Structures are given as C-alpha cells and as structure tokens.
C-alpha cells in the first residue's frame, strides 16, 4: 500500500529525515515509536505532502504510484488521510464546511457529529479555541467524512483524558475496520491501513497493530512486533534501543 | 442655505483623498429615465440589479427605489403607514421642514463633488421612517449608471425618527455599456434618539468607472448605525470615506468594509467615527483581498467625550505580487477617559491553512476561496444573507487560486 525508499527530507533548511525505508501493507496498522524530535511528525507530513517538508532524495509510492511530487489534494484524492497533532486554526472556515466538502455529497458524517461529541462545533471556525480533546474529535470527524484508504495518525491519544481516549479509540477503530464485515465494533478484518505515532501505546488497545518501527534522529533504527518493541522501550528506554541496533550492526 | 458663489468656488476644490477627477470631462446625466411600474419589467437592468443584491420580485422587501442616471425610475412602498419613500426633490416640495436636514450633515463646500451635487440641485432617494415604527423587511434602493461618459449626481436623505428602526440594502451598478462614467452620491443620514439603521451597500462598477460617494450620519441618543460596504468587482477609481457623528449619549456606529481589489482598480475606502458624546462606541472593520491594483484602507476614530470606546481593525490578504495594500489606522483622543484600540495586518494566506484543507481532498483553488470567503464575510456580524451569497459568488468568479 505504502512504500518509502531512502527518503531524505529537509525542513527549515535542515535535513530531518536521513534515509527512511518503510513499508505498510494493505490493511496493516504500523506503529512509529521514537523520542521527541526524532522526525516522526515530519515523516507523516512528508507522506501527506506538506510544503514545509522538502524531499531531497528517495521516493514515496502509494498503491503502486509514485506520489513523491504530488500535491496534497492529489494524495488525499488517492486515499491518504491525516490526523494532525496540531492542526492550524483557519479563521472563517467552519468545521461543518470542511466535513461537508470532505464527504463529497455523503452527509452521514455530519449527521453523526453528536456521536463525536461535537454538537455545536460544526458552526465554529475550525480549531479556533478548540481544546486538545476537541481537536482530536474534530480531526476524526473530518477523516470519517473523507473515508481514506490509508490514515496517518499523529499521536491520536496524547493529552486527552481517559473518557476521551475511549471515544477516540472507538472512532479510530470504526475508521479502520469495515463495519459491515462482522458487525459494528467486532470486525476482525481491517479495510483501511494506517501508520500511527504513539508514545504510550494506549491507542493500540483499541485498534491492534501489525508492525512497529523505532525512529531516532531521522532514521529508522529497528522494526519488530509492536508489543515487543513497546515492552523494550518501557523497560529500557530509547537509549538501550540505540545500543541494541549498534550491536546488530 | 449656502452662498451659491462660495459653493461655485468649491467646484475647483480637490478632495482630501483619492485621485483628482476632471468632472467637466463628463456629459450631463439623463434626468428622465424610463419608468418601471414593476421591477420585473426592467429586463435590460434586471441582471445588474440582481448582482448587487436587489430582489426584483420585491419579496421580503418593504419597498424599492430605483434611480437610473439622475432620475427616479421606480418607487414602491408596502409600508405606507410607517415609511415614506419618494425622491428627494419631491420631498423638498412636500415638506418645508426638510430644510432642517437638507445639506446639514454634508458640507456642500467639502469638495468639487459635493459642490457639483449642490449646484445641480441633484435628486436622489428620500427615506423617512416615522417615530416608533420598526420596519420589518429591508427597503432596497438601486442606483444604476447607464449613460456612458456621463456624471451621475445623487443626493439621498435618510431619516429614521425617534425609536424607529430600518434596514436598507443599496446596490450601485453601471450598465455594461457605461464604463467611463462618474458616480457621485451625497447621502445625509439622520438616526434619531433610540433609533437604529442598518445600511448595506454592494457595488458593481466597471473597469474605468469613477466613484465618489459622500456620506455623513448624525446620530441621536442611544441611536445605532451599522454600515456594510461591499465592493467585489473591478472599479476604475473609488474613494469613499463615510463619517458617523455620535452626537447623542450612548450612540454607536459600526463600519464594515469588504473589498476585493482587482488589477487596475484604485480603491481608497474607510470611515471615520467621531465620538462626541458620553458612552458612545464605535467599530471600524476593514477586510480586503488584493488580487491586483491598489487599496488604501483608512480608519479614523476621534474620541471627544468620556467613556468613549472604539476599535479599529484593518486586515488585508495579498493573493499575488503586483498589487498593493496600505492600511492607515488613526486614533485621536481629546479627553482622558477613552478606550480606543487598533489592529492592522497584511499578508498572504498561511500555507499550512491551505494545505490543511487540501489534505481533506479539497483543491488548492477551492481551499483559497473557502478561506477568503470566511475572511471577508464570516467575521462580520449582521451581514444580510443575500449579501453573503453575493460575496461568495463574486469570490468564486474571481478565481483566486494561484
Ligand atoms: N519546519 C521546520 N523547521 C525547522 N525545523 C523543523 C521543522 N519541522 C520540524 N523540525 C525539526 O525536526 C525535528 C523533528 O521534528 P518532528 O518531526 O516534529 O519530531 P517528532 O514528531 O518525532 O517529535 C525537530 O528537531 C524539529 O524541531
Ligand atoms: Mg510529533
């Protein structure tokens, strides 16, 4: 589904990603771990095609097409969606307007705003004065309308209370799993692939995960089973990870 | 009454702002235009009127006055008991008391345009709302400039008597063959004690048209005035600087200006509010989109009485290189107990905002136009829905994407 080869990315005149190789298969959930500032958000932004990220070398392919030079909207139309950690305020543009346009005529998401606890938010300027949890729910409502085939989730559960995590977890689950396949909430077959950044791994309780990568200083240090890596990070911290890789090399 | 000789001298007086226009270059406008009983019959002008917010079926309107060049072409009134609608010159004949208003808000010697209007005895619309009468639906007025190479001189008078309320939607437009022409409109507005007026203007001129409105509103005690000024299509040279004089305690005025400046347009807009009485308040808000041409956004607040509160905001989005945007906010206080603030910002639309919308599958052009629409109309309260629709349509037509 997504194949990244030797990706080098500059942001603000500085090389941030220094040769990333990463693959996400159809229907897979892959996790990105890594300390703050390692370049995880930059990688997601580069996949979405944001202008702040300049690809200097390497390629990104999606569904077999080279998307390295595509515009953001072209990528979105191909089926990539993103939940940003800190989306910008857009004064004058209402959340409802975005959800409406993203839904391309299907207004089921907008009607379900209440299920995202976003009553009264559709008429508000998007992200302006939204709390941390409101931003997450608004991002998920937009993505639900958009129906992407592959989602980039940047710390979907960070900075929100436990109750909100439950709601976010359920909504991310609905986004990834085909509700018709095995009944709502119980589906086993994922129809949407994703790349998820998480520090705590809490979101994985809701959506499961198939593979994981650890990033540091713009490089992928190792990959493995998500729960194994998470356990190592929890017990030994990222410092050990580096050593482990050194040994391997 | 003024001394005619003095006013004649003022014919040579250049205006304080805006490029100087040679008024002698223009022919006299038509005084006896075709008369339309029913606006739907004015087929030739219907589209132009609709474009500037006129409801030609007159549904949801209390009344309509249409001027073509210098003469009235239509006048209808559904609110006979509370509202009087007629031409200014008819009103002068009918009411001797009108001399207490006529040329008392605007000084005929202000500049060559007011002098010309005075000396021509120009006609215009007269709107009077009787005391205590709340007019439910807006009154609509439309000023069509039809004769090419001519000057349209108008003199409007609006009186909202004690405790009354009124909304006016005005559209000004040139017909397609009248391009190189000049529109001069003097408007004298009186909002009496406890009365309110909401006045929304939308314009559709041509690439070479000159426009010089002269508007002053005098406000009574606890009187409220909202003035929305919308210009979205190309214009030759427009200079407008309406003023509200807050003479009554507790009165307020809000000037909202929304402009889209096109290549070749020269726009000088803004407004002044003079806070002469205690506890008066004012807001001047200017939003402009510069696609080309030049736009100057002025705003001036003068605090002359204690408890005056006022805010001025000039914001401008530059779409491309090749145009210029100048914001001139001025705050002037003559007593200590005032609270006056201003904000000004000029820049392009932040790239991350455009890309955020694009990441939802929205094209770059559509993302820009969503942001611009929100910037122009979303932030201003009390904009009539019909005007908002016109704004959205004009932004779509202007194709602002890069
Ligand atoms: N636009 C930018 N300009 C300059 N530096 C940037 C920019 N974007 C990201 N960086 C830097 O790149 C590094 C990686 O950032 P980021 O991808 O946000 O890390 P993570 O998400 O892993 O915490 C940080 O040092 C950050 O300061
Ligand atoms: Mg990050």
XYZ file of C-alpha atoms and ligand atoms in Angstrom:
679
model
C 0.000 0.000 0.000
C 2.728 2.457 1.056
C 6.355 2.048 0.194
C 9.008 4.549 1.200
C 12.540 4.180 -0.123
C 15.636 6.027 1.081
C 13.616 9.136 1.926
C 15.572 12.270 2.752
C 13.591 15.309 3.851
C 14.594 18.856 4.729
C 12.531 21.213 6.873
C 13.645 24.733 7.620
C 16.914 24.255 5.667
C 17.854 21.333 7.903
C 17.932 17.650 6.982
C 15.400 15.990 9.303
C 14.852 12.586 7.660
C 18.069 10.925 6.605
C 17.124 7.902 4.530
C 13.894 6.278 5.672
C 12.791 2.883 4.369
C 9.355 1.779 5.428
C 6.509 -0.345 4.097
C 2.876 -0.576 5.122
C 0.892 -3.363 3.533
C -2.785 -3.374 2.633
C -4.960 -3.311 5.766
C -1.941 -3.185 8.072
C -1.551 -0.997 11.134
C 2.053 0.064 11.641
C 3.307 1.929 14.662
C 6.058 4.545 14.787
C 7.836 4.880 18.101
C 10.685 7.247 18.866
C 11.772 10.007 21.227
C 10.586 13.596 20.787
C 12.221 15.372 17.909
C 13.212 12.202 16.095
C 11.280 13.155 12.958
C 8.061 11.121 13.273
C 5.696 14.009 12.572
C 7.956 15.147 9.754
C 7.667 11.715 8.149
C 3.867 11.827 8.297
C 3.849 15.371 6.908
C 6.150 14.263 4.073
C 3.797 11.399 3.200
C 0.858 13.836 3.122
C 2.962 16.214 1.023
C 3.053 19.331 3.192
C 5.117 22.165 1.770
C 7.256 22.532 4.895
C 8.869 19.180 4.035
C 11.193 19.178 1.077
C 12.071 15.740 -0.285
C 15.692 15.894 -1.416
C 16.158 12.219 -2.199
C 14.201 8.977 -2.297
C 10.630 8.082 -3.208
C 7.203 7.581 -1.708
C 4.876 5.186 -3.530
C 1.209 4.666 -2.720
C -0.911 1.949 -4.293
C 1.876 1.391 -6.776
C 2.035 5.051 -7.873
C 4.961 7.355 -7.245
C 3.428 10.202 -5.225
C 6.706 11.906 -4.251
C 5.865 15.011 -6.293
C 2.099 15.039 -5.979
C 0.189 17.901 -4.376
C -1.535 17.411 -1.037
C -5.021 17.246 -2.544
C -3.931 14.705 -5.162
C -2.674 12.460 -2.375
C -5.901 12.934 -0.432
C -7.918 12.042 -3.517
C -5.839 8.882 -3.928
C -6.952 7.861 -0.460
C -4.490 9.220 2.085
C -5.878 10.961 5.156
C -4.168 12.522 8.134
C -4.989 13.280 11.736
C -2.656 16.098 12.665
C -1.223 16.557 16.107
C -1.523 20.328 15.927
C -3.701 21.381 13.021
C -3.747 25.105 12.177
C -6.579 27.492 13.082
C -8.454 28.537 9.982
C -10.395 31.675 10.853
C -13.655 31.982 8.922
C -13.806 28.350 7.785
C -16.286 26.308 9.766
C -15.710 22.710 10.795
C -19.068 21.835 9.220
C -17.975 23.282 5.867
C -14.867 21.102 5.798
C -16.768 17.987 6.831
C -19.335 18.708 4.129
C -16.765 19.150 1.361
C -14.647 16.213 2.565
C -17.740 13.983 2.448
C -18.282 14.734 -1.259
C -22.048 14.688 -1.038
C -22.310 11.984 1.633
C -23.561 13.806 4.697
C -23.666 10.813 7.049
C -20.616 12.050 8.979
C -22.083 15.498 9.524
C -25.262 13.931 10.881
C -23.139 11.916 13.299
C -21.399 14.940 14.815
C -23.167 14.250 18.111
C -21.503 10.831 18.295
C -18.158 12.643 18.241
C -19.454 14.970 20.978
C -19.184 17.840 18.549
C -22.690 19.284 18.809
C -22.436 22.970 18.216
C -18.931 22.714 16.785
C -19.945 22.454 13.135
C -20.691 26.185 13.106
C -17.382 27.117 14.706
C -14.215 28.191 12.933
C -12.130 25.060 12.693
C -9.679 24.527 15.568
C -10.076 28.098 16.822
C -10.312 27.824 20.595
C -10.763 24.031 20.454
C -9.419 22.097 23.441
C -6.974 19.217 22.954
C -9.734 16.605 23.004
C -11.986 18.670 20.737
C -9.211 18.920 18.157
C -8.800 15.127 18.147
C -12.533 14.536 17.776
C -12.818 17.163 15.059
C -9.929 15.582 13.136
C -11.623 12.197 13.396
C -14.984 13.553 12.253
C -13.303 15.074 9.195
C -11.496 11.815 8.445
C -14.678 9.810 8.892
C -16.347 12.006 6.253
C -13.312 11.712 3.999
C -13.147 7.884 4.133
C -9.432 7.427 3.391
C -7.891 4.076 2.485
C -4.766 4.839 4.454
C -4.573 7.062 7.517
C -1.712 8.825 9.182
C -2.429 9.232 12.899
C -0.118 11.571 14.774
C -0.406 10.835 18.494
C -4.172 10.337 18.396
C -4.463 9.849 22.166
C -1.920 12.304 23.529
C -3.041 14.864 26.047
C -6.645 13.714 26.450
C -8.490 12.302 29.444
C -9.390 8.617 29.799
C -13.017 9.036 28.799
C -11.992 10.834 25.619
C -9.442 8.131 24.860
C -12.327 5.649 24.871
C -14.250 7.729 22.355
C -11.192 8.369 20.195
C -10.232 4.696 20.296
C -13.709 3.682 19.176
C -13.760 6.213 16.368
C -10.309 5.270 15.099
C -11.419 1.662 15.228
C -14.507 2.472 13.121
C -12.274 4.286 10.665
C -10.004 1.267 10.153
C -12.419 -1.645 10.316
C -15.178 -2.400 7.876
C -18.332 -2.200 9.985
C -20.230 -4.379 7.524
C -17.721 -7.222 7.605
C -18.545 -8.613 11.042
C -20.890 -6.205 12.773
C -20.006 -2.886 14.328
C -17.168 -2.985 16.801
C -16.430 -6.656 16.335
C -14.959 -6.731 12.900
C -11.759 -8.625 12.512
C -10.863 -7.543 9.050
C -9.348 -4.120 8.617
C -10.090 -2.413 5.344
C -8.056 0.710 5.997
C -4.306 0.712 6.583
C -2.592 3.140 8.923
C 0.654 4.494 10.246
C 0.290 5.520 13.875
C 2.570 7.568 16.098
C 2.115 6.772 19.774
C 4.219 7.157 22.901
C 2.089 5.227 25.342
C 0.675 2.609 23.010
C -2.786 3.161 24.553
C -4.458 3.574 21.176
C -3.250 0.094 20.208
C -5.645 -1.400 22.785
C -8.441 -0.253 20.505
C -7.078 -0.915 17.062
C -4.362 -3.547 17.395
C -1.160 -3.302 15.368
C 0.793 -5.490 12.986
C 4.260 -4.000 12.891
C 6.294 -1.279 14.525
C 9.302 0.884 13.814
C 11.528 2.862 16.118
C 12.815 6.182 14.816
C 15.635 8.290 16.110
C 17.462 11.247 14.608
C 15.734 10.897 11.279
C 16.478 7.215 10.848
C 14.597 4.004 11.452
C 16.611 2.033 13.971
C 14.705 -1.201 14.034
C 11.419 -2.856 13.374
C 9.590 -5.610 15.149
C 6.360 -6.724 16.727
C 4.605 -3.736 18.284
C 4.130 -5.196 21.758
C 7.727 -6.435 21.947
C 9.151 -3.066 20.999
C 6.785 -1.231 23.321
C 7.825 -3.515 26.191
C 11.521 -2.883 25.479
C 11.016 0.873 25.319
C 9.020 0.841 28.553
C 11.619 -1.220 30.377
C 14.860 0.074 28.973
C 14.055 3.384 27.296
C 15.197 4.526 23.872
C 18.873 4.581 24.920
C 19.014 0.812 25.003
C 17.350 0.675 21.627
C 20.232 2.507 20.086
C 22.716 0.126 21.671
C 20.736 -2.857 20.537
C 20.923 -1.638 16.999
C 24.651 -0.911 17.305
C 25.206 -4.495 18.370
C 23.177 -5.753 15.461
C 25.247 -3.704 13.088
C -28.750 77.879 2.709
C -25.281 78.294 1.415
C -23.954 81.149 -0.586
C -24.041 79.909 -4.172
C -20.918 81.847 -5.101
C -18.897 80.159 -2.372
C -20.108 76.754 -3.461
C -19.188 77.576 -7.056
C -15.665 78.277 -5.906
C -15.603 74.824 -4.300
C -16.101 73.295 -7.765
C -12.359 73.640 -8.123
C -11.612 72.054 -4.772
C -9.731 68.757 -4.942
C -10.911 66.120 -2.486
C -8.800 65.271 0.551
C -8.288 61.692 -0.594
C -8.312 59.834 -3.882
C -7.056 60.800 -7.323
C -8.493 64.003 -8.767
C -11.186 63.524 -11.385
C -11.900 66.178 -14.014
C -15.675 66.490 -13.672
C -16.040 68.804 -16.686
C -14.972 65.936 -18.908
C -18.323 64.191 -18.359
C -21.668 64.873 -20.027
C -24.752 65.606 -18.024
C -26.660 62.500 -16.949
C -30.196 61.651 -18.069
C -32.911 63.217 -15.895
C -35.937 61.432 -17.274
C -35.257 57.724 -17.419
C -37.770 55.096 -18.445
C -40.363 54.430 -15.758
C -40.994 50.917 -14.485
C -44.145 50.110 -12.580
C -42.860 46.616 -11.943
C -39.170 45.852 -11.468
C -39.533 42.515 -13.238
C -40.280 44.514 -16.406
C -36.915 46.293 -16.310
C -35.430 43.440 -18.334
C -32.438 45.442 -19.510
C -31.312 46.119 -15.940
C -32.575 43.052 -14.124
C -29.295 41.103 -14.030
C -27.299 44.119 -12.934
C -29.776 44.775 -10.148
C -29.760 41.150 -9.006
C -25.958 41.161 -8.923
C -25.994 43.954 -6.368
C -28.454 42.287 -4.043
C -31.760 43.670 -5.372
C -34.811 41.430 -5.131
C -36.549 42.311 -8.399
C -39.655 40.383 -7.327
C -39.636 42.650 -4.246
C -40.410 39.697 -1.997
C -39.214 40.296 1.559
C -38.678 43.979 0.848
C -40.646 46.811 2.382
C -40.171 48.980 -0.649
C -37.904 49.846 -3.549
C -36.494 52.944 -5.162
C -34.581 52.688 -8.413
C -32.623 55.520 -9.973
C -31.296 55.327 -13.491
C -28.683 58.032 -14.018
C -30.097 61.170 -12.410
C -33.783 60.369 -12.326
C -36.083 58.081 -10.410
C -37.360 55.152 -12.446
C -39.318 53.177 -9.874
C -40.702 53.716 -6.406
C -42.885 51.283 -4.494
C -43.791 51.116 -0.838
C -45.519 48.335 1.103
C -45.263 50.098 4.465
C -47.264 53.246 3.801
C -48.248 53.828 7.431
C -44.699 53.903 8.804
C -42.389 54.622 5.909
C -42.207 57.369 3.333
C -40.343 56.723 0.116
C -40.024 59.307 -2.641
C -37.426 61.321 -4.471
C -35.519 63.953 -2.508
C -36.821 66.765 -4.700
C -40.428 65.624 -4.247
C -39.841 65.525 -0.504
C -38.446 69.053 -0.571
C -41.615 70.252 -2.287
C -43.826 68.328 0.094
C -42.135 69.127 3.400
C -40.942 72.545 4.341
C -39.238 71.003 7.396
C -36.812 69.149 5.166
C -34.708 72.300 5.052
C -33.668 71.428 8.627
C -31.928 68.364 7.200
C -31.053 69.255 3.618
C -27.296 69.898 3.380
C -26.913 69.941 7.159
C -24.851 66.746 7.510
C -22.639 67.092 4.440
C -20.981 70.416 3.671
C -21.539 71.391 0.016
C -18.158 73.096 0.032
C -16.371 69.963 1.155
C -15.006 69.332 -2.323
C -15.812 69.598 -6.032
C -18.136 66.574 -5.923
C -20.371 67.900 -3.174
C -20.311 71.342 -4.764
C -21.393 69.910 -8.105
C -24.238 67.974 -6.443
C -25.364 71.107 -4.623
C -25.279 73.319 -7.695
C -27.120 70.762 -9.814
C -29.896 70.513 -7.217
C -29.398 66.800 -7.653
C -32.223 64.428 -6.942
C -31.926 61.176 -5.012
C -33.953 58.991 -2.717
C -35.701 60.150 0.410
C -36.470 57.568 3.077
C -38.277 58.554 6.237
C -39.337 56.168 8.977
C -41.864 57.623 11.387
C -41.207 57.657 15.125
C -41.581 54.330 16.884
C -42.044 52.346 13.687
C -39.995 49.181 13.278
C -39.750 48.357 9.585
C -39.757 44.594 9.283
C -38.245 43.951 5.855
C -35.432 45.965 4.298
C -36.047 48.850 1.939
C -33.980 48.409 -1.200
C -32.536 51.152 -3.342
C -30.576 50.789 -6.539
C -28.508 53.380 -8.365
C -27.849 52.460 -11.955
C -25.358 54.401 -14.001
C -26.486 53.870 -17.552
C -25.166 56.668 -19.742
C -21.544 56.322 -20.782
C -19.265 59.385 -20.413
C -21.762 60.952 -18.049
C -21.813 62.032 -14.447
C -24.449 60.664 -12.107
C -25.205 63.131 -9.312
C -27.383 61.980 -6.468
C -28.466 63.414 -3.159
C -30.085 60.974 -0.748
C -31.652 61.693 2.587
C -32.460 59.065 5.194
C -34.287 59.964 8.379
C -35.029 57.334 10.994
C -37.135 59.082 13.596
C -37.176 58.526 17.367
C -37.433 54.897 18.377
C -37.782 53.631 14.800
C -35.675 51.001 13.073
C -34.802 50.393 9.453
C -32.633 48.234 7.266
C -31.606 49.406 3.797
C -29.947 47.365 1.098
C -28.439 49.533 -1.598
C -26.931 48.362 -4.832
C -24.940 50.559 -7.161
C -24.081 49.366 -10.623
C -23.071 50.531 -14.043
C -24.755 49.012 -17.054
C -22.357 47.153 -19.322
C -22.016 49.943 -21.887
C -21.424 52.678 -19.305
C -17.801 52.275 -18.357
C -16.059 55.631 -18.399
C -18.544 57.433 -16.190
C -18.611 59.084 -12.780
C -20.929 58.340 -9.866
C -21.269 60.985 -7.195
C -23.680 60.251 -4.366
C -24.232 62.507 -1.394
C -26.048 60.743 1.438
C -27.210 62.548 4.547
C -28.337 60.194 7.263
C -30.139 61.075 10.479
C -30.702 58.429 13.111
C -32.678 59.974 15.942
C -32.840 59.072 19.632
C -33.290 55.345 20.281
C -33.488 54.639 16.567
C -31.414 52.229 14.544
C -30.304 51.868 10.964
C -28.550 49.028 9.207
C -27.294 50.078 5.822
C -25.690 47.547 3.464
C -24.224 48.571 0.149
C -22.996 46.323 -2.602
C -21.382 47.612 -5.768
C -20.749 46.500 -9.273
C -18.946 49.112 -11.316
C -16.869 48.902 -14.436
C -13.114 48.929 -15.002
C -12.951 52.671 -15.684
C -15.776 53.994 -13.565
C -15.054 56.768 -11.090
C -16.937 56.617 -7.792
C -17.101 59.391 -5.207
C -19.763 58.855 -2.537
C -20.055 61.399 0.275
C -21.863 60.113 3.342
C -22.348 61.557 6.803
C -24.602 60.125 9.512
C -25.712 62.167 12.513
C -26.663 60.087 15.493
C -29.023 60.857 18.372
C -29.129 59.486 21.896
C -28.804 55.685 22.069
C -29.027 55.545 18.302
C -27.288 52.743 16.431
C -25.886 52.610 12.938
C -24.331 49.662 11.095
C -22.833 50.353 7.703
C -21.720 47.437 5.497
C -19.810 48.330 2.359
C -19.084 45.613 -0.172
C -17.036 46.008 -3.335
C -16.044 42.819 -5.113
C -15.792 43.635 -8.784
C -13.332 45.750 -10.733
C -13.668 49.528 -10.486
C -11.657 52.353 -12.002
C -11.198 54.725 -9.104
C -13.233 54.651 -5.937
C -12.804 56.935 -2.974
C -15.183 56.673 -0.068
C -14.815 57.926 3.467
C -18.180 57.971 5.225
C -18.426 59.566 8.636
C -20.668 59.000 11.620
C -21.033 61.720 14.187
C -22.007 60.202 17.521
C -23.643 63.295 18.981
C -26.107 61.543 21.277
C -25.100 59.870 24.509
C -24.854 56.072 24.250
C -24.970 56.011 20.460
C -22.883 53.626 18.379
C -21.655 53.110 14.850
C -20.034 50.195 13.051
C -18.422 50.478 9.645
C -17.655 47.184 7.956
C -15.858 47.292 4.637
C -15.229 44.249 2.474
C -13.230 44.801 -0.685
C -11.713 42.673 -3.373
C -9.189 44.676 -5.332
C -8.583 43.644 -8.926
C -5.801 44.518 -11.318
C -6.238 48.117 -12.423
C -8.546 49.078 -9.569
C -7.717 52.041 -7.412
C -9.613 51.884 -4.138
C -9.480 54.276 -1.217
C -12.009 53.315 1.419
C -12.591 53.519 5.095
C -14.556 55.561 7.501
C -14.445 57.963 10.370
C -16.406 57.939 13.579
C -16.382 60.978 15.833
C -17.380 60.078 19.369
C -18.765 63.397 20.552
C -20.983 62.233 23.397
C -20.553 60.260 26.595
C -20.531 56.452 26.487
C -20.526 56.226 22.737
C -18.921 53.307 20.957
C -17.628 52.557 17.504
C -16.088 49.811 15.459
C -14.391 50.187 12.100
C -13.602 46.910 10.417
C -11.941 46.601 7.071
C -11.191 43.344 5.271
C -9.626 43.367 1.874
C -8.338 40.871 -0.620
C -5.756 42.205 -3.025
C -5.521 40.403 -6.328
C -4.039 43.453 -8.014
C -4.472 47.208 -8.128
C -4.155 49.354 -5.066
C -6.260 49.543 -1.972
C -5.970 52.026 0.843
C -7.966 51.184 3.944
C -8.414 54.173 6.201
C -9.981 54.287 9.572
C -10.202 57.159 11.932
C -11.633 57.280 15.407
C -11.925 60.547 17.251
C -12.681 60.359 20.973
C -14.119 63.629 22.275
C -16.128 62.513 25.301
C -15.602 60.407 28.429
C -16.483 56.732 28.321
C -15.942 56.517 24.567
C -14.962 53.041 23.420
C -13.811 52.230 19.944
C -11.908 49.653 17.973
C -10.468 49.748 14.502
C -9.288 46.777 12.510
C -7.726 46.703 9.038
C -6.863 43.286 7.677
C -5.724 42.502 4.214
C -4.788 39.340 2.355
C -2.424 39.686 -0.575
C -3.081 36.967 -3.129
C -0.260 37.766 -5.508
C 2.527 40.190 -6.239
C 1.583 43.139 -8.410
C -0.935 44.783 -6.122
C -0.538 46.959 -3.089
C -2.305 47.311 0.197
C -1.981 50.272 2.505
C -3.611 50.426 5.926
C -3.926 53.802 7.593
C -5.449 53.492 11.048
C -5.736 56.686 13.065
C -6.749 57.134 16.676
C -7.327 60.577 18.042
C -8.329 61.331 21.636
C -9.103 64.683 23.240
C -10.167 63.529 26.697
C -8.533 61.101 29.094
C -11.334 58.643 29.726
C -11.445 56.880 26.365
C -10.578 53.376 25.284
C -9.531 53.185 21.675
C -7.553 50.405 20.046
C -6.484 49.362 16.599
C -5.112 46.322 14.818
C -3.753 46.041 11.331
C -2.384 43.051 9.463
C -1.294 42.461 5.906
C -0.047 39.187 4.477
C -0.744 36.214 2.350
C -2.861 33.240 3.397
C -0.805 30.927 5.553
C 0.341 27.942 3.516
C -0.372 25.477 6.328
C -4.029 26.512 6.356
C -4.393 25.931 2.620
C -2.658 22.561 2.850
C -4.735 21.515 5.831
C -7.882 21.919 3.730
C -6.183 20.261 0.746
C -5.432 17.227 2.907
C -9.218 16.705 3.030
C -9.329 16.337 -0.728
C -10.114 19.999 -1.428
C -8.309 21.533 -4.414
C -5.949 24.437 -3.803
C -8.273 26.913 -5.555
C -11.246 25.788 -3.505
C -9.214 25.920 -0.308
C -8.134 29.504 -1.041
C -11.668 30.516 -1.874
C -13.066 28.932 1.327
C -10.527 30.818 3.407
C -11.111 34.098 1.582
C -14.904 33.836 1.876
C -14.561 33.230 5.574
C -12.123 36.100 5.901
C -14.425 38.550 4.128
C -17.848 37.682 5.410
C -17.524 35.190 8.241
C -16.134 37.635 10.712
C -18.695 40.372 10.312
C -21.915 40.113 12.266
C -25.194 41.235 10.844
C -24.410 40.852 7.182
C -27.670 40.184 5.296
C -27.778 36.630 3.985
C -28.368 37.815 0.426
C -25.154 39.854 0.566
C -23.233 36.904 1.907
C -24.381 34.900 -1.096
C -23.263 37.673 -3.450
C -19.885 37.771 -1.743
C -19.471 34.020 -2.114
C -20.450 34.162 -5.791
C -18.058 37.025 -6.537
C -15.166 35.262 -4.830
C -15.842 32.150 -6.871
C -15.893 34.229 -10.043
C -12.656 35.997 -9.133
C -10.765 32.698 -9.256
C -8.250 33.481 -6.552
C -6.169 30.310 -6.663
C -2.608 30.722 -7.763
N 9.567 23.435 9.655
C 10.629 23.111 10.420
N 11.657 23.959 10.511
C 12.737 23.656 11.282
N 12.848 22.543 11.995
C 11.854 21.649 11.959
C 10.681 21.890 11.171
N 9.838 20.853 11.324
C 10.450 20.010 12.174
N 11.666 20.480 12.553
C 12.621 19.839 13.478
O 12.754 18.494 13.069
C 12.894 17.661 14.184
C 11.865 16.571 14.154
O 10.604 17.088 14.445
P 9.289 16.213 14.468
O 9.162 15.517 13.175
O 8.175 17.073 14.883
O 9.634 15.164 15.634
P 8.688 14.159 16.424
O 7.354 14.183 15.809
O 9.380 12.848 16.262
O 8.693 14.611 17.829
C 12.807 18.559 15.407
O 14.108 18.856 15.836
C 12.107 19.768 14.900
O 12.471 20.917 15.620
Mg 5.455 14.826 16.646
